[in-house]
Every structure is written in structure tokens, then in C-alpha cells.
XYZ file of C-alpha atoms in Angstrom:
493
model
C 34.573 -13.873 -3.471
C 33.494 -10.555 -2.101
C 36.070 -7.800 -2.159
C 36.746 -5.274 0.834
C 36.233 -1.616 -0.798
C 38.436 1.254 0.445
C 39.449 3.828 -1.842
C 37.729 3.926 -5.727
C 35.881 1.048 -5.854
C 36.231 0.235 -10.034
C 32.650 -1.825 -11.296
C 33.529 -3.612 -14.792
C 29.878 -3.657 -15.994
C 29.435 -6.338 -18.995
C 25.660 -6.479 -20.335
C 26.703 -10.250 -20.424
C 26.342 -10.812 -16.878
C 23.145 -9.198 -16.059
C 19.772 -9.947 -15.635
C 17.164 -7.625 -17.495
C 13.541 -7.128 -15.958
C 11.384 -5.288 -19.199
C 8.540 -4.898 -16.327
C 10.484 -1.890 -14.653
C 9.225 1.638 -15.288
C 7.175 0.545 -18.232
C 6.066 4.263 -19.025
C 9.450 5.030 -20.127
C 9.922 1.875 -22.289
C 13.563 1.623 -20.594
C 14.509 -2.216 -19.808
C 16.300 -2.855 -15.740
C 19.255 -4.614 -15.869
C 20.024 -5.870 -12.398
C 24.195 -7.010 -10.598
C 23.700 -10.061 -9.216
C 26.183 -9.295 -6.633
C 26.316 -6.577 -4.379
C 29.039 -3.717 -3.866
C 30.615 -3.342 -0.950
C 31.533 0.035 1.313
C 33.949 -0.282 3.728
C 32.799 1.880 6.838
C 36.054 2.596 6.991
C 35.713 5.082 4.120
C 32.681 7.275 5.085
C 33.943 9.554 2.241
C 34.616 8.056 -1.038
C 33.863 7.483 -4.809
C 31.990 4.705 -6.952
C 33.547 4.621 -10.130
C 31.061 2.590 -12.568
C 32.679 1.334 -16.316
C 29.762 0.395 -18.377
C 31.017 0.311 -22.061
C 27.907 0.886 -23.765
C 27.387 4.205 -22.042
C 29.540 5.516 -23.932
C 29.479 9.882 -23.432
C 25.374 9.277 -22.900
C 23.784 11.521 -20.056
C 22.874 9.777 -16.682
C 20.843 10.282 -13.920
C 20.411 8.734 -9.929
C 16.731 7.400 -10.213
C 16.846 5.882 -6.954
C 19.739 5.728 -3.688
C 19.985 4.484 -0.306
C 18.795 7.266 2.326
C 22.411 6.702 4.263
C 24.323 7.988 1.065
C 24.456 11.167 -0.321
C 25.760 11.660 -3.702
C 27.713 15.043 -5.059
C 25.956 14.680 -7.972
C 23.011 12.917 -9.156
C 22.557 13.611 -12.825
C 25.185 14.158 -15.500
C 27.337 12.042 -18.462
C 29.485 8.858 -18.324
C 32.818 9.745 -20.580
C 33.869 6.897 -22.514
C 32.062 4.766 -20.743
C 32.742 5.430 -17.202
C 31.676 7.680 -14.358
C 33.169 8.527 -10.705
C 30.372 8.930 -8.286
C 31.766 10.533 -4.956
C 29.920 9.941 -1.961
C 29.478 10.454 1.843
C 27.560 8.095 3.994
C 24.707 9.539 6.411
C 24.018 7.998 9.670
C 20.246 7.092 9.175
C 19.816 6.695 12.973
C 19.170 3.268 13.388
C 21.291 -0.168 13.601
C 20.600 -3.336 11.786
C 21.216 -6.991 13.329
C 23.628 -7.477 10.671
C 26.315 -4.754 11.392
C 25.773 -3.411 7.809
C 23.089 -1.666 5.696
C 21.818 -2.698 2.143
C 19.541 -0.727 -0.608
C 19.517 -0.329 -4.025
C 21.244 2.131 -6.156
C 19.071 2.871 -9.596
C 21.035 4.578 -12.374
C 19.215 5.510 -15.622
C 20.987 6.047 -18.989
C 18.924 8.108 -20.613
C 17.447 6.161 -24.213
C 19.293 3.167 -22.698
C 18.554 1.300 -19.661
C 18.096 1.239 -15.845
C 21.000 -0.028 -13.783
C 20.746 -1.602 -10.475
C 23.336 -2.522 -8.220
C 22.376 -3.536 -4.604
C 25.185 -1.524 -2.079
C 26.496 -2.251 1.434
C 28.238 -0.335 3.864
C 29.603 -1.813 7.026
C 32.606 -2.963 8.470
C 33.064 -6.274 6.923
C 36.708 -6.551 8.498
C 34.662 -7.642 11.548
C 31.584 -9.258 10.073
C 33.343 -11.527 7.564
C 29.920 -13.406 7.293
C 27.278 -11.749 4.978
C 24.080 -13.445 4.046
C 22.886 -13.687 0.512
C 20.647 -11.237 -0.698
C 17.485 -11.219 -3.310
C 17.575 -7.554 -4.403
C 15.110 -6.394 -2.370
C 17.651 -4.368 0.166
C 18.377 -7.091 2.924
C 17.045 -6.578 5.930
C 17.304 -3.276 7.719
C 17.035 -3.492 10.925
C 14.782 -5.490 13.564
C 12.636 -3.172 14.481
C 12.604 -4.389 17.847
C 8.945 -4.864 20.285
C 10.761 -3.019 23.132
C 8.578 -4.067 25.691
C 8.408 -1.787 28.633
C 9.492 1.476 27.228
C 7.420 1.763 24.610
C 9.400 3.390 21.701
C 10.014 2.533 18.356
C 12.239 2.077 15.723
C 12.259 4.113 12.860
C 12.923 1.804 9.481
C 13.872 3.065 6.251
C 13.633 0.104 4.303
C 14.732 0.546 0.581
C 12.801 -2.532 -0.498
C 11.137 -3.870 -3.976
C 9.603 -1.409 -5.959
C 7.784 -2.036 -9.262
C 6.038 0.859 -11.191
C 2.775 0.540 -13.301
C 0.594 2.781 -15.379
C -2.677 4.258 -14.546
C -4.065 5.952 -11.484
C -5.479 3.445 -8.447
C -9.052 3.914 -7.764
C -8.685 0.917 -5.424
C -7.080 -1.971 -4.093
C -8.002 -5.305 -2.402
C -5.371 -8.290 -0.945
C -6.636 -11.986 -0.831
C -4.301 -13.586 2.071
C -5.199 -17.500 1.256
C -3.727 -17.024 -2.286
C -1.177 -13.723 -1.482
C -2.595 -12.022 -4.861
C -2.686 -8.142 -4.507
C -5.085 -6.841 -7.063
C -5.337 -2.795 -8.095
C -7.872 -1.430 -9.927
C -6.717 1.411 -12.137
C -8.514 4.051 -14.641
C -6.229 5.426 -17.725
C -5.491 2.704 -18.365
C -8.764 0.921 -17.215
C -7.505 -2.436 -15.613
C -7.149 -5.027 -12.994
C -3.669 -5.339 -11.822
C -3.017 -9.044 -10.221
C 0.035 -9.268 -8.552
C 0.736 -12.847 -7.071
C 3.527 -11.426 -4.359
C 4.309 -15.638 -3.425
C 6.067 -15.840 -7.160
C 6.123 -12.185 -8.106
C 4.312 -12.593 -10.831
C 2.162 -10.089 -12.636
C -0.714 -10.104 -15.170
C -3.681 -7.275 -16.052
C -6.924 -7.765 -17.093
C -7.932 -5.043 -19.518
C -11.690 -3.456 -18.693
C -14.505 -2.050 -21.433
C -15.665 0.341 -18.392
C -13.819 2.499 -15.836
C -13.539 0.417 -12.193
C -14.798 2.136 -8.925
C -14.404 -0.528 -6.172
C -13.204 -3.544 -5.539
C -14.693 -6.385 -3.665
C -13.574 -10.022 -2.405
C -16.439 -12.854 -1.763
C -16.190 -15.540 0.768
C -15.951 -17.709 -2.073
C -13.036 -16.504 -4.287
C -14.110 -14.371 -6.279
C -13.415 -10.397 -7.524
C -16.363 -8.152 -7.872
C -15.644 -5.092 -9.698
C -18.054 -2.369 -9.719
C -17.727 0.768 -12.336
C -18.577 4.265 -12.591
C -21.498 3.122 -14.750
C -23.928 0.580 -13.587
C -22.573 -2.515 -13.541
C -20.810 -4.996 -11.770
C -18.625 -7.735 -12.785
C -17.797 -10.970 -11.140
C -14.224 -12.298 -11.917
C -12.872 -15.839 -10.574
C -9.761 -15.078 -8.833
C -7.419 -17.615 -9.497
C -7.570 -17.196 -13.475
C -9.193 -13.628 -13.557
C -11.884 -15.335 -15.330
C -14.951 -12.864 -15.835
C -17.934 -15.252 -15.078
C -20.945 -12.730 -14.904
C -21.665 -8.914 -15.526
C -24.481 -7.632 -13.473
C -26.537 -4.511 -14.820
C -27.751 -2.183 -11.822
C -29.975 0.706 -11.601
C -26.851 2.980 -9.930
C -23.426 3.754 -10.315
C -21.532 1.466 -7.372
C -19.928 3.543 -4.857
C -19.032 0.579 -2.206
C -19.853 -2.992 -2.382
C -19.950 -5.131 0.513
C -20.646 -9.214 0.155
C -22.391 -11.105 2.691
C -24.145 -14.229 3.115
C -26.122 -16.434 0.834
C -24.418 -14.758 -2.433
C -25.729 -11.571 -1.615
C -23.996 -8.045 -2.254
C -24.934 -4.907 -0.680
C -24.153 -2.014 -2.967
C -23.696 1.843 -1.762
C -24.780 4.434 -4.918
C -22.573 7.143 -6.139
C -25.288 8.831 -7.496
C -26.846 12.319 -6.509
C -29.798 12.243 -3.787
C -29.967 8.394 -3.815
C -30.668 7.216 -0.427
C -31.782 3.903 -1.190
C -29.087 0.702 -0.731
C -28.735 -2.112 -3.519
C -28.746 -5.676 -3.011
C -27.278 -8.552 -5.435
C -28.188 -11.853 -5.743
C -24.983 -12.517 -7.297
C -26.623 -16.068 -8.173
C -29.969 -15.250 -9.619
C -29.077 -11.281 -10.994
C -32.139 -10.289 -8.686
C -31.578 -6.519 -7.625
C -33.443 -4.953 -4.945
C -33.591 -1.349 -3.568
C -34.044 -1.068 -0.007
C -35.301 2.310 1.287
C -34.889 2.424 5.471
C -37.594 4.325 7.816
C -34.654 6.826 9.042
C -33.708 7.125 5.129
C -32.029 10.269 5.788
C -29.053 8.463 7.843
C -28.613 6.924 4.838
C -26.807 8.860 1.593
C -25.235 8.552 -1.714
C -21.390 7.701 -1.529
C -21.761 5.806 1.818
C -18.430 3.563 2.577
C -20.145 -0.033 3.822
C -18.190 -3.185 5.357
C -18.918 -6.315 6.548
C -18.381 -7.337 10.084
C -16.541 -10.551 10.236
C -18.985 -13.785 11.655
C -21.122 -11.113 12.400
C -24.859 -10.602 10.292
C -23.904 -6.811 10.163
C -23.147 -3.753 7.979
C -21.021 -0.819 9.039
C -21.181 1.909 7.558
C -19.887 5.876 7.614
C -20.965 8.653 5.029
C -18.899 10.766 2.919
C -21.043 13.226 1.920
C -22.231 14.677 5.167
C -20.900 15.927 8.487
C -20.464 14.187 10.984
C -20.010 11.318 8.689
C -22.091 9.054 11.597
C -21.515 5.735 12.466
C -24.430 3.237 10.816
C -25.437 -0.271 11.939
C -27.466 -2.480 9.925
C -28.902 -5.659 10.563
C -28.571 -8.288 7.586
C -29.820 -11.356 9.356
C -32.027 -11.946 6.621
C -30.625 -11.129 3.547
C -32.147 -7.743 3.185
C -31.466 -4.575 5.856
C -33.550 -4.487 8.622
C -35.870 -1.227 8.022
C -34.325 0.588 11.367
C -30.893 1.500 10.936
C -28.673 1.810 14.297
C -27.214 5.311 13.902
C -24.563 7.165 16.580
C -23.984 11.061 15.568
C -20.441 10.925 15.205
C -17.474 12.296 12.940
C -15.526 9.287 11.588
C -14.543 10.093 8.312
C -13.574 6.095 7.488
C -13.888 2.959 9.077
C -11.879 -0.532 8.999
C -13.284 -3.219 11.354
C -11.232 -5.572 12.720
C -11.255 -9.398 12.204
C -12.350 -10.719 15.108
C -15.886 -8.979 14.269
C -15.852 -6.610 17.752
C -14.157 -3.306 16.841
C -13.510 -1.058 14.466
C -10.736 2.255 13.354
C -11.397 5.470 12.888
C -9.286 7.934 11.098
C -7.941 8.977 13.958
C -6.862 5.941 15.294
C -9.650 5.718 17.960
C -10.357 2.056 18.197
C -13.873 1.197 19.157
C -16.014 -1.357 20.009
C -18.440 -2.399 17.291
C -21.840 -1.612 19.361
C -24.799 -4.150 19.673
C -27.415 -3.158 16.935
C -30.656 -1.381 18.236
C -33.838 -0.574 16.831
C -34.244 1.762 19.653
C -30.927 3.424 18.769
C -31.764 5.686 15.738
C -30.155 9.110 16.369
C -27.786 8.589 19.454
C -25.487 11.349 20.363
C -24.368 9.028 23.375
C -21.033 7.361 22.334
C -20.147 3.996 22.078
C -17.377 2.670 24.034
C -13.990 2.679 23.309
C -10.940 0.386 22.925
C -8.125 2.155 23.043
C -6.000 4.475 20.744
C -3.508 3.980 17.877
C -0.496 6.929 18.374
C -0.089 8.491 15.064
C 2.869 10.182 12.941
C 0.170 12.289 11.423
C -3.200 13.227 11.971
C -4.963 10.842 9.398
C -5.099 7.105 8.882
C -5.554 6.774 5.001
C -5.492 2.434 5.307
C -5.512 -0.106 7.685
C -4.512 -3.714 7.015
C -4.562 -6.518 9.674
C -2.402 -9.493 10.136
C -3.576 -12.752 11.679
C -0.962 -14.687 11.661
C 1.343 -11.855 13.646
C -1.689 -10.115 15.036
C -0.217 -6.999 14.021
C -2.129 -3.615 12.305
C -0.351 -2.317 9.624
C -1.887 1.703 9.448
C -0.777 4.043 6.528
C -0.922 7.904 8.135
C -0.605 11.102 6.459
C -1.399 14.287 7.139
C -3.920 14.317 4.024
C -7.401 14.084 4.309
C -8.210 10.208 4.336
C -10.976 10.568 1.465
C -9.056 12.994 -0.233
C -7.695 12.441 -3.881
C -5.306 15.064 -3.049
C -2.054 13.784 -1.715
C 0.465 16.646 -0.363
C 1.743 15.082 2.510
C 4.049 11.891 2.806
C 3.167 8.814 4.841
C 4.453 6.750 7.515
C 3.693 2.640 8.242
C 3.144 1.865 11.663
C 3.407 -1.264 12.772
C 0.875 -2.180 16.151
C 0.053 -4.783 17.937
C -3.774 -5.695 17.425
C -4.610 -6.388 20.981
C -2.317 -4.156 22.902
C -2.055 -1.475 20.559
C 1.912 -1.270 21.311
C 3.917 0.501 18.808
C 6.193 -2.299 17.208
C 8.335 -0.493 14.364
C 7.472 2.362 11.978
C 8.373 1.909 8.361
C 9.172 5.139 6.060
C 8.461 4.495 2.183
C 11.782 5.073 0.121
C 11.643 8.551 -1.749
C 11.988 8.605 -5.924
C 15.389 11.145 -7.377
C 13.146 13.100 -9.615
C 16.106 15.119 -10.342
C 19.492 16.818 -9.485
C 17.552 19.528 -7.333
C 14.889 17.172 -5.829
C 13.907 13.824 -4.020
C 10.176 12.680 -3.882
C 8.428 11.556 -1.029
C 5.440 9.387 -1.329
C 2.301 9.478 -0.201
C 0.450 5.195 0.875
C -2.649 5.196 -0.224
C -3.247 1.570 0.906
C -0.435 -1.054 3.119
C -1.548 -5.189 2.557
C 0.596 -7.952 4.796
C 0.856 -11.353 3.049
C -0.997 -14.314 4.980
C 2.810 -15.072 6.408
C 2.771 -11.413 7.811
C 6.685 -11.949 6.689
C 6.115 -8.804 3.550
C 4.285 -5.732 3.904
C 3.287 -4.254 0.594
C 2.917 -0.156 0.420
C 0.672 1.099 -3.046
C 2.114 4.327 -3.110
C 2.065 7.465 -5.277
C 4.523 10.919 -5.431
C 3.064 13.556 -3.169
C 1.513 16.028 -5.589
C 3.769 18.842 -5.385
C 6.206 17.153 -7.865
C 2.990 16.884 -10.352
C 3.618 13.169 -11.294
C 0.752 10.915 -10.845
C 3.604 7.842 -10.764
C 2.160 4.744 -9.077
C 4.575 1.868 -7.289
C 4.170 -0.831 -4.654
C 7.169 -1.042 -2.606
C 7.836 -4.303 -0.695
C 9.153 -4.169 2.896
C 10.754 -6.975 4.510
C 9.484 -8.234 7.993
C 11.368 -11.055 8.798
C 12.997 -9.646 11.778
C 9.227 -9.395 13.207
C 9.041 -13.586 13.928
């Protein structure tokens, strides 16, 4: 029975009764042991004290890995004695309310050379809201966001959600919706990450070469291209490797289209020639284009959905250009549709008739011309996405909700530098309303500091009920720490 908290709340921590997770924070070999109740703060007593007992902890030193935004701590590092600590607090209004009547996150302790602590904490006035859902750990639902219709704002979240760290640094990332499997590609370690988010379970696949880019077929499986030249083809629903494919370039971008094909984008110097893959036969082709120089090295190439299309941007140049090729059959048309025009990164949509910019501009995909080979007309456009920041650094779209889910920073979208934090923003994908705006929780590096994180790429599951963030410290705490973070949407349906 749940207990209403006034004064010093006393926690009578036996190892007994908790659940250990060995996956959390592997880099520090430290095992999570995780309440499986919560605590709970009266509102009543903005200004109080957690006093934890944990026997084990003996006089061992202690610090505050991770706390809810609305709480402030007096201290957040120092040394249980004799197995307990007092932890006085003060709770911040985080300028939002919840459906509930109460917030929930996670607190994080570590012991240092012992273990990680959890313990899941509300605050609210339970005198009036005797009945509190059960919760899963993941922070209970913050708020609902709300669609406001008519007045257009939104509703900033903070959503202290699931957050599992792994080793390496993400070269890139790819989210299969029919299955809900989030896959990462990482180098140091070199590996495949598979995250099934239905179960939460994990596996990696350990890689001979370094991974570049990721790919998804229309058949199920992973293609994984390196920074030498190769690609592999893995099945996705047992990471079987069923093929390795030698090329004549390193892969920048791959792209699969019809007919097993794959359309590869070098990362070599002065290449301007495209790749294709039979991924059935190992044939390899390199397709030069008449205008070959709107066509470069490093080019970013996608697939337009039902549509027998390429788009493409460069990387290399300025403006980046937006390029149009025609794939009807099987190998590029020699003319490449090219509009002069500074896009830095594109995501087309699903329905196969616009695309994102990085600065939220959405367009219309434009018909493909042979005529149209150096066009400094425009091509029309949709509508605009309002941003936090300047730069979109990922875009992820949501059938089933027909929401976008865009990742902005103020860092350079193709940059590997990350000094600025990100926002989510949640839109809808015809209107282009602003439905909610997530924040991604910060890290307690320390007693002195608090990280803030920078989303390099956001995936909804099919249900569009989870939003998943792959996030990293901004780089002026010099950590290259990697984490997904799980927010919950529910309050979206």
C-alpha cells in the first residue's frame, strides 16, 4: 500500500528485493538495480529530504547520475555513512501539467565500485488523487501534450523516459516499423546494434570492417556498407549475414530500389560516377551521367516511395543542389534533373510527393525533366516546419499517427560536431501543426554540471505510441557517451 510522504521520507533498501539489469552503463561494468515501487512526494512538502538506508553502502562515496528536471538536489555527489544518506530537496515547477495531477521520473544514484540505484519518484498531491496508475519504470506519462487546435501553441515535455547506454560511436541508424527493431551501426567497437523496442530486447552483431551506412530493402533485409569496399547483406530477423558484396568504392549512401537493385553513392575523392548492385547476381555497374559534374563523391541518395526515383543532395559542394534521377529501368537515366539550390539534407516523405530540408522547408518532390538540367527556378513549396533551432539533424515519419517527428539543433546537420542540444518536435504531416515538443533528459556528469544532449536521429514505432531519441552529450563535456532514450506517447491517441 502506497504511503503519503511528508517530512523524511526513510527508504529501507534490501538487495533482496530488487531487480538488477547488467545491460546499464556497460562501460563502467556497474550492474542497475531497479525499486519496483515508486516513492512518493507529497506536494505538500515542496521542501524536504530523501533519506535512503542501503546497508551495503556502507561509508562508500555516491553520486546523482541522473534526476527529475522538477527537483533540485543540495547536493549531488558525496558519501552514505553507515549505510545511509539524507538527500534534501526542493521541487521546481517545470511549467507544464500532466493529466494525472502528479509527475514521475527516475532518480539514478551510483555507488561508486558498487552499483546503480534506481528508484522511480512522484510528486503530487495524492490526498486528492488517491488513484495512481501502475508504472513500468520508464517515468509515467508526463503530460498530454495537447493538439490545441486553434491557437496553435505547444506544450513543452520533459519526459524523463528509458534510457539505455552502449559503447561505440553511431555512424548511423535505421528503424524497421513492421518488426519495431531499431538497429545502430557503431565504429570502436565496430557493430550492429539490434534493439527489438516491442520486447526490449538487445543483441550486437560484431563486424571484421568499420560500418558507414545503413540500408533497409523492401524485402527484409540490412545492407551494411563500410569504409572499405564492401557491402554486406544481413537477414533482419536473425541478423543472419547472407552475402558480402566487393565494390570498386568506399559506400558513402546506399539506396535500394526495385528488382534487387542498390544504388550506391562513393566516398571517395573526385568520383563522380554512381554504383549499382544487383544484390542477386553481385553484378556492379558504374554509371557516369552527361551533366557528371551535378553529380559528386559523398552524395546523400533516397528513394522516393512508389515512385521510380532517386533524390539526391551533395555534401561536398555549395549549394548542395537538389538531384532527380530517373530509375525506371534499373539503371539512371543519363540526364539528371538538377535545381541550384542549398539544401544541406533531405528526407522525403512517405506518400512519395515531398520532401524536408534542413530548414524545415517542405517541398514538393518535382516531376523529373530531361529538359531541367541546371534550373535556378525553384520548385514549389509545401509549407514550413517552425523550428526551436536553425537545423533539422533527423526526420522520422509516422503512418499510423501521421505525425513528423524532427530532431533540431543548432549544429550543422552534417556536422560530426555536436555543441548544441536538441529539441523533438512533434508535427502533424499534412497540416504541419505543432503538436508537442519533447526535450531529451540531461546526464549529472557531476556536482558542478548537468549534460545536455545533442539527437542525432528520433524513430516512432509502427504504433506511433514510443518515440525513440539516439542521443549523445553535447561536446563541451568531452564524453562521446551514446544512449537512446524512450519517450512515451500515449497521451497522443
Amino acid at each position: 500500500m502506497y504511503k503519503i510522504l511528508r517530512n523524511l521520507i526513510f527508504m529501507g533498501l534490501a538487495l533482496a528485493t530488487l531487480s538488477c539489469n547488467d545491460d546499464f552503463l556497460k562501460q563502467n561494468e556497474l550492474p542497475l538495480y531497479a525499486f519496483p515501487d515508486p516513492l512518493m512526494l507529497s506536494a505538500d512538502q515542496p521542501v524536504s529530504a530523501i533519506t535512503l538506508t542501503i546497508p551495503d553502502a556502507g561509508n562508500q562515496a555516491f553520486y546523482i547520475q541522473s534526476q527529475p528536471k522538477w527537483l533540485a538536489f543540495d547536493q549531488l555527489q558525496g558519501s552514505f555513512r553507515d549505510g545511509s544518506v539524507s538527500l534534501p530537496y526542493r521541487f521546481i515547477d517545470p511549467g507544464y501539467q500532466t493529466v494525472e495531477g502528479y509527475y514521475a521520473a527516475p532518480l539514478i544514484l551510483c555507488i561508486k565500485e558498487k552499483a546503480y540505484y534506481q528508484l522511480d519518484i512522484w510528486y503530487g498531491n495524492f490526498d486528492t488523487n488517491p488513484s495512481v496508475p501502475d508504472t513500468t519504470g520508464n517515468g509515467g506519462d508526463p503530460g498530454n501534450g495537447g493538439e490545441n487546435p486553434g491557437n496553435g501553441e505547444d506544450s513543452t515535455i520533459v519526459n524523463q523516459g528509458k534510457t539505455f547506454y552502449f559503447d561505440g560511436t553511431v555512424v548511423d541508424a535505421v528503424y524497421h516499423k513492421p518488426s519495431d527493431r531499431l538497429v545502430i551501426a557503431t565504429k570502436n567497437p565496430d557493430q550492429l546494434l539490434v534493439y527489438n523496442t516491442r520486447d526490449e530486447s538487445q543483441s550486437v552483431v560484431a563486424l571484421s570492417k568499420v560500418p558507414n551506412c545503413l540500408e533497409l530493402t523492401q524485402d527484409d533485409q540490412l545492407l551494411v556498407g563500410y569504409t572499405v569496399a564492401f557491402v554486406s547483406a544481413f537477414q533482419l530477423d536473425n541478423m543472419e549475414l547472407l552475402q558480402t558484396y566487393t565494390l570498386d568504392c568506399i559506400p558513402f549512401d546506399l539506396a535500394h530500389g526495385d528488382n534487387d537493385l542498390c544504388y550506391v553513392s562513393p566516398g571517395g575523392e573526385n568520383d563522380k560516377s554512381m554504383r549499382v548492385l544487383n544484390l542477386k547476381t553481385a553484378e556492379l555497374i558504374s554509371k557516369e551521367f552527361a551533366f557528371y559534374h551535378h553529380f559528386d563523391e559523398q552524395t546523400i541518395i533516397k528513394k522516393v516511395k512508389g515512385e521510380p526515383r532517386l533524390l539526391a543532395t551533395r555534401t561536398r559542394v555549395s549549394p548542395s543542389g537538389l538531384l532527380l534521377f530517373d530509375i525506371s529501368e534499373g539503371i539512371p537515366n543519363d540526364t539528371i534533373s538538377y535545381w541550384h539550390e542549398g539544401l544541406i539534407n533531405i528526407w522525403p516523405t512517405n506518400d512519395g510527393k515531398r520532401f524536408i530540408d534542413y530548414r524545415g522547408n517542405v517541398f514538393f518532390i518535382p516531376e523529373y525533366n530531361t529538359q531541367v538540367t541546371n534550373s535556378i527556378d525553384g520548385f514549389n513549396q509545401y509549407g514550413t516546419i517552425e523550428l526551436a533551432y536553425a537545423n533539422v539533424s533527423h526526420v522520422d515519419e509516422n503512418d499510423a499517427t501521421k505525425r513528423f517527428f524532427v530532431a533540431t539543433s543548432d549544429t550543422w546537420p552534417t556536422s560530426s560536431d555536436y555543441y548544441h542540444p536538441s529539441v523533438i518536435h512533434v508535427f502533424d504531416s499534412e497540416g504541419l501543426g505543432l503538436k508537442r515538443t519533447l526535450e531529451p533528459s540531461t546526464s549529472v556528469l557531476n556536482a558542478q554540471q548537468t549534460g545536455q544532449h545533442f539527437v542525432g536521429y528520433v524513430f516512432s514505432n509502427q504504433a506511433g505510441d514510443k518515440l525513440f531519441a539516439i542521443r549523445r552529450l553535447t561536446e563541451e563535456w568531452q564524453h562521446t557517451q551514446w544512449s537512446v532514450e524512450e519517450f512515451n506517447l500515449d497521451e497522443e491517441k
